[in-house]
Amino acid sequence: MDRTDRAIIEQLRRDCRLTNTELADRIGLTPSPCLRRVRRLEEQGVILGYHARIAPKALNRGFEVQVDLELTDQARTTVERFEAELVALPEIVEARRMFGASDYHALISVADLETYEQFMTQRLLALPGLAKLQSRFAMKTLKADVPPPGR
């Protein structure tokens, strides 16, 4: 990956709705080689997709909670069953298996604290193989990975 590929990626991170002509102009290429490079980056799995960034509040999911989860054991059947049921919950917007103190870290998006409390007690605590969970939520987001529009 060279400097031009990195420039393409940066421009698409800022605005994935750019036309190929606009993208080519911004990085100093003509449209045909620009399109070839974008397609190559897609084929190589560098560009994974194009997404709209939606305000969680617009979807009634403005309350995000980070949850650390620990399993009762590390048996294969416990792990497989737990993971399958965890990722099937639509409130779970991100889930990661971790090294370290907690076995899993999940990001949950719901309407408000009351909705989270119901979700936690009725759905999370019912997950098979769950030994312990710890919930945290942020006071303020200082930085998100995706650059805001216009930057």
PDB file of C-alpha atoms in Angstrom:
ATOM      1  CA  MET A   1       0.000   0.000   0.000  1.00  0.00           C
ATOM      2  CA  ASP A   2       1.525   3.302  -1.054  1.00  0.00           C
ATOM      3  CA  ARG A   3       0.867   6.973  -0.299  1.00  0.00           C
ATOM      4  CA  THR A   4      -1.903   7.182  -2.939  1.00  0.00           C
ATOM      5  CA  ASP A   5      -3.742   4.180  -1.459  1.00  0.00           C
ATOM      6  CA  ARG A   6      -3.530   5.794   1.971  1.00  0.00           C
ATOM      7  CA  ALA A   7      -4.904   9.052   0.544  1.00  0.00           C
ATOM      8  CA  ILE A   8      -7.835   7.140  -1.001  1.00  0.00           C
ATOM      9  CA  ILE A   9      -8.566   5.462   2.321  1.00  0.00           C
ATOM     10  CA  GLU A  10      -8.413   8.750   4.226  1.00  0.00           C
ATOM     11  CA  GLN A  11     -10.770  10.484   1.802  1.00  0.00           C
ATOM     12  CA  LEU A  12     -13.256   7.599   1.913  1.00  0.00           C
ATOM     13  CA  ARG A  13     -13.095   7.501   5.733  1.00  0.00           C
ATOM     14  CA  ARG A  14     -14.094  11.157   5.757  1.00  0.00           C
ATOM     15  CA  ASP A  15     -16.847  10.797   3.164  1.00  0.00           C
ATOM     16  CA  CYS A  16     -17.706   7.446   1.623  1.00  0.00           C
ATOM     17  CA  ARG A  17     -20.295   9.104  -0.633  1.00  0.00           C
ATOM     18  CA  LEU A  18     -17.667  10.722  -2.849  1.00  0.00           C
ATOM     19  CA  THR A  19     -18.057   9.922  -6.516  1.00  0.00           C
ATOM     20  CA  ASN A  20     -15.060   8.364  -8.200  1.00  0.00           C
ATOM     21  CA  THR A  21     -14.448  11.647 -10.045  1.00  0.00           C
ATOM     22  CA  GLU A  22     -14.486  13.658  -6.804  1.00  0.00           C
ATOM     23  CA  LEU A  23     -12.182  11.144  -5.130  1.00  0.00           C
ATOM     24  CA  ALA A  24      -9.782  11.188  -8.089  1.00  0.00           C
ATOM     25  CA  ASP A  25      -9.673  15.005  -8.023  1.00  0.00           C
ATOM     26  CA  ARG A  26      -8.923  15.072  -4.288  1.00  0.00           C
ATOM     27  CA  ILE A  27      -6.000  12.658  -4.526  1.00  0.00           C
ATOM     28  CA  GLY A  28      -4.591  13.883  -7.839  1.00  0.00           C
ATOM     29  CA  LEU A  29      -5.404  10.971 -10.138  1.00  0.00           C
ATOM     30  CA  THR A  30      -7.584  10.595 -13.187  1.00  0.00           C
ATOM     31  CA  PRO A  31     -10.810   8.624 -12.644  1.00  0.00           C
ATOM     32  CA  SER A  32      -9.775   5.327 -14.295  1.00  0.00           C
ATOM     33  CA  PRO A  33      -6.656   4.589 -12.211  1.00  0.00           C
ATOM     34  CA  CYS A  34      -8.452   5.838  -9.112  1.00  0.00           C
ATOM     35  CA  LEU A  35     -11.294   3.374  -9.665  1.00  0.00           C
ATOM     36  CA  ARG A  36      -8.821   0.537 -10.278  1.00  0.00           C
ATOM     37  CA  ARG A  37      -7.094   1.311  -6.995  1.00  0.00           C
ATOM     38  CA  VAL A  38     -10.377   1.455  -5.059  1.00  0.00           C
ATOM     39  CA  ARG A  39     -11.481  -1.889  -6.528  1.00  0.00           C
ATOM     40  CA  ARG A  40      -8.094  -3.436  -5.670  1.00  0.00           C
ATOM     41  CA  LEU A  41      -8.371  -2.166  -2.080  1.00  0.00           C
ATOM     42  CA  GLU A  42     -11.858  -3.706  -1.872  1.00  0.00           C
ATOM     43  CA  GLU A  43     -10.698  -7.039  -3.332  1.00  0.00           C
ATOM     44  CA  GLN A  44      -7.741  -7.172  -0.927  1.00  0.00           C
ATOM     45  CA  GLY A  45     -10.053  -6.651   2.051  1.00  0.00           C
ATOM     46  CA  VAL A  46      -8.574  -3.274   2.970  1.00  0.00           C
ATOM     47  CA  ILE A  47     -11.884  -1.516   2.318  1.00  0.00           C
ATOM     48  CA  LEU A  48     -14.481  -3.648   4.079  1.00  0.00           C
ATOM     49  CA  GLY A  49     -17.598  -1.676   3.182  1.00  0.00           C
ATOM     50  CA  TYR A  50     -19.316   1.689   3.028  1.00  0.00           C
ATOM     51  CA  HIS A  51     -21.595   2.813   5.836  1.00  0.00           C
ATOM     52  CA  ALA A  52     -23.909   5.580   6.904  1.00  0.00           C
ATOM     53  CA  ARG A  53     -23.243   6.836  10.428  1.00  0.00           C
ATOM     54  CA  ILE A  54     -26.623   7.083  12.161  1.00  0.00           C
ATOM     55  CA  ALA A  55     -27.301   9.019  15.359  1.00  0.00           C
ATOM     56  CA  PRO A  56     -28.166   6.368  17.993  1.00  0.00           C
ATOM     57  CA  LYS A  57     -30.835   8.653  19.491  1.00  0.00           C
ATOM     58  CA  ALA A  58     -32.667   8.661  16.149  1.00  0.00           C
ATOM     59  CA  LEU A  59     -33.059   4.883  16.533  1.00  0.00           C
ATOM     60  CA  ASN A  60     -34.061   5.137  20.216  1.00  0.00           C
ATOM     61  CA  ARG A  61     -30.656   3.692  21.175  1.00  0.00           C
ATOM     62  CA  GLY A  62     -28.934   6.722  22.653  1.00  0.00           C
ATOM     63  CA  PHE A  63     -27.806   5.011  25.865  1.00  0.00           C
ATOM     64  CA  GLU A  64     -24.644   2.941  25.405  1.00  0.00           C
ATOM     65  CA  VAL A  65     -23.284   0.607  28.055  1.00  0.00           C
ATOM     66  CA  GLN A  66     -19.955  -1.203  28.075  1.00  0.00           C
ATOM     67  CA  VAL A  67     -20.168  -4.581  29.740  1.00  0.00           C
ATOM     68  CA  ASP A  68     -17.417  -6.969  30.812  1.00  0.00           C
ATOM     69  CA  LEU A  69     -18.563 -10.582  31.026  1.00  0.00           C
ATOM     70  CA  GLU A  70     -16.925 -13.606  32.649  1.00  0.00           C
ATOM     71  CA  LEU A  71     -17.840 -17.234  32.042  1.00  0.00           C
ATOM     72  CA  THR A  72     -18.209 -20.001  34.586  1.00  0.00           C
ATOM     73  CA  ASP A  73     -15.674 -22.105  32.645  1.00  0.00           C
ATOM     74  CA  GLN A  74     -13.812 -22.234  29.349  1.00  0.00           C
ATOM     75  CA  ALA A  75     -15.273 -25.481  28.046  1.00  0.00           C
ATOM     76  CA  ARG A  76     -15.819 -25.430  24.308  1.00  0.00           C
ATOM     77  CA  THR A  77     -19.552 -26.043  24.586  1.00  0.00           C
ATOM     78  CA  THR A  78     -19.923 -23.250  27.164  1.00  0.00           C
ATOM     79  CA  VAL A  79     -18.026 -20.780  24.967  1.00  0.00           C
ATOM     80  CA  GLU A  80     -19.865 -21.707  21.759  1.00  0.00           C
ATOM     81  CA  ARG A  81     -23.313 -21.557  23.331  1.00  0.00           C
ATOM     82  CA  PHE A  82     -22.569 -18.296  25.153  1.00  0.00           C
ATOM     83  CA  GLU A  83     -21.186 -16.607  22.028  1.00  0.00           C
ATOM     84  CA  ALA A  84     -24.096 -17.725  19.841  1.00  0.00           C
ATOM     85  CA  GLU A  85     -26.683 -16.368  22.261  1.00  0.00           C
ATOM     86  CA  LEU A  86     -24.747 -13.156  22.977  1.00  0.00           C
ATOM     87  CA  VAL A  87     -24.390 -12.103  19.337  1.00  0.00           C
ATOM     88  CA  ALA A  88     -28.027 -12.969  18.623  1.00  0.00           C
ATOM     89  CA  LEU A  89     -29.188 -10.152  20.928  1.00  0.00           C
ATOM     90  CA  PRO A  90     -29.967  -7.074  18.786  1.00  0.00           C
ATOM     91  CA  GLU A  91     -29.024  -4.724  21.637  1.00  0.00           C
ATOM     92  CA  ILE A  92     -25.421  -5.958  21.379  1.00  0.00           C
ATOM     93  CA  VAL A  93     -23.779  -3.703  18.787  1.00  0.00           C
ATOM     94  CA  GLU A  94     -20.233  -4.964  19.345  1.00  0.00           C
ATOM     95  CA  ALA A  95     -18.824  -8.024  21.095  1.00  0.00           C
ATOM     96  CA  ARG A  96     -15.228  -9.109  21.577  1.00  0.00           C
ATOM     97  CA  ARG A  97     -13.579 -12.123  23.188  1.00  0.00           C
ATOM     98  CA  MET A  98     -10.790 -10.756  25.364  1.00  0.00           C
ATOM     99  CA  PHE A  99      -7.451 -11.740  26.846  1.00  0.00           C
ATOM    100  CA  GLY A 100      -7.158 -10.751  30.473  1.00  0.00           C
ATOM    101  CA  ALA A 101      -9.491 -10.349  33.396  1.00  0.00           C
ATOM    102  CA  SER A 102     -12.847 -10.443  31.627  1.00  0.00           C
ATOM    103  CA  ASP A 103     -13.617 -13.077  29.002  1.00  0.00           C
ATOM    104  CA  TYR A 104     -15.779 -10.792  26.833  1.00  0.00           C
ATOM    105  CA  HIS A 105     -16.431  -7.114  26.301  1.00  0.00           C
ATOM    106  CA  ALA A 106     -19.720  -5.977  24.769  1.00  0.00           C
ATOM    107  CA  LEU A 107     -21.135  -2.645  23.707  1.00  0.00           C
ATOM    108  CA  ILE A 108     -24.869  -2.429  24.254  1.00  0.00           C
ATOM    109  CA  SER A 109     -27.120   0.247  22.802  1.00  0.00           C
ATOM    110  CA  VAL A 110     -30.607   0.838  24.230  1.00  0.00           C
ATOM    111  CA  ALA A 111     -33.006   3.734  24.823  1.00  0.00           C
ATOM    112  CA  ASP A 112     -32.165   4.612  28.423  1.00  0.00           C
ATOM    113  CA  LEU A 113     -30.988   3.363  31.827  1.00  0.00           C
ATOM    114  CA  GLU A 114     -34.340   1.777  32.667  1.00  0.00           C
ATOM    115  CA  THR A 115     -34.333  -0.177  29.395  1.00  0.00           C
ATOM    116  CA  TYR A 116     -30.777  -1.327  30.068  1.00  0.00           C
ATOM    117  CA  GLU A 117     -31.680  -2.501  33.570  1.00  0.00           C
ATOM    118  CA  GLN A 118     -34.512  -4.619  32.134  1.00  0.00           C
ATOM    119  CA  PHE A 119     -32.278  -5.963  29.367  1.00  0.00           C
ATOM    120  CA  MET A 120     -29.521  -6.815  31.826  1.00  0.00           C
ATOM    121  CA  THR A 121     -31.729  -8.609  34.337  1.00  0.00           C
ATOM    122  CA  GLN A 122     -33.935 -10.416  31.821  1.00  0.00           C
ATOM    123  CA  ARG A 123     -31.564 -11.178  28.939  1.00  0.00           C
ATOM    124  CA  LEU A 124     -27.887 -10.790  29.878  1.00  0.00           C
ATOM    125  CA  LEU A 125     -28.066 -12.534  33.237  1.00  0.00           C
ATOM    126  CA  ALA A 126     -29.901 -15.410  31.523  1.00  0.00           C
ATOM    127  CA  LEU A 127     -27.022 -16.123  29.116  1.00  0.00           C
ATOM    128  CA  PRO A 128     -25.746 -19.686  29.474  1.00  0.00           C
ATOM    129  CA  GLY A 129     -22.405 -19.998  31.223  1.00  0.00           C
ATOM    130  CA  LEU A 130     -22.337 -16.428  32.529  1.00  0.00           C
ATOM    131  CA  ALA A 131     -20.633 -16.140  35.923  1.00  0.00           C
ATOM    132  CA  LYS A 132     -20.266 -12.382  36.316  1.00  0.00           C
ATOM    133  CA  LEU A 133     -20.853  -9.102  34.543  1.00  0.00           C
ATOM    134  CA  GLN A 134     -19.816  -5.528  35.157  1.00  0.00           C
ATOM    135  CA  SER A 135     -21.540  -2.589  33.474  1.00  0.00           C
ATOM    136  CA  ARG A 136     -20.070   0.836  32.770  1.00  0.00           C
ATOM    137  CA  PHE A 137     -21.286   3.799  30.773  1.00  0.00           C
ATOM    138  CA  ALA A 138     -19.490   6.924  29.661  1.00  0.00           C
ATOM    139  CA  MET A 139     -20.166  10.436  30.897  1.00  0.00           C
ATOM    140  CA  LYS A 140     -18.922  11.926  27.662  1.00  0.00           C
ATOM    141  CA  THR A 141     -17.387  10.781  24.378  1.00  0.00           C
ATOM    142  CA  LEU A 142     -14.169  12.707  23.820  1.00  0.00           C
ATOM    143  CA  LYS A 143     -13.179  11.110  20.533  1.00  0.00           C
ATOM    144  CA  ALA A 144     -14.671   8.605  18.128  1.00  0.00           C
ATOM    145  CA  ASP A 145     -12.622   6.871  15.429  1.00  0.00           C
ATOM    146  CA  VAL A 146     -14.737   8.123  12.551  1.00  0.00           C
ATOM    147  CA  PRO A 147     -13.948  11.726  11.584  1.00  0.00           C
ATOM    148  CA  PRO A 148     -16.956  14.044  11.552  1.00  0.00           C
ATOM    149  CA  PRO A 149     -18.277  15.293   8.203  1.00  0.00           C
ATOM    150  CA  GLY A 150     -16.443  18.219   6.696  1.00  0.00           C
ATOM    151  CA  ARG A 151     -13.038  17.460   8.219  1.00  0.00           C
TER     152      ARG A 151
END
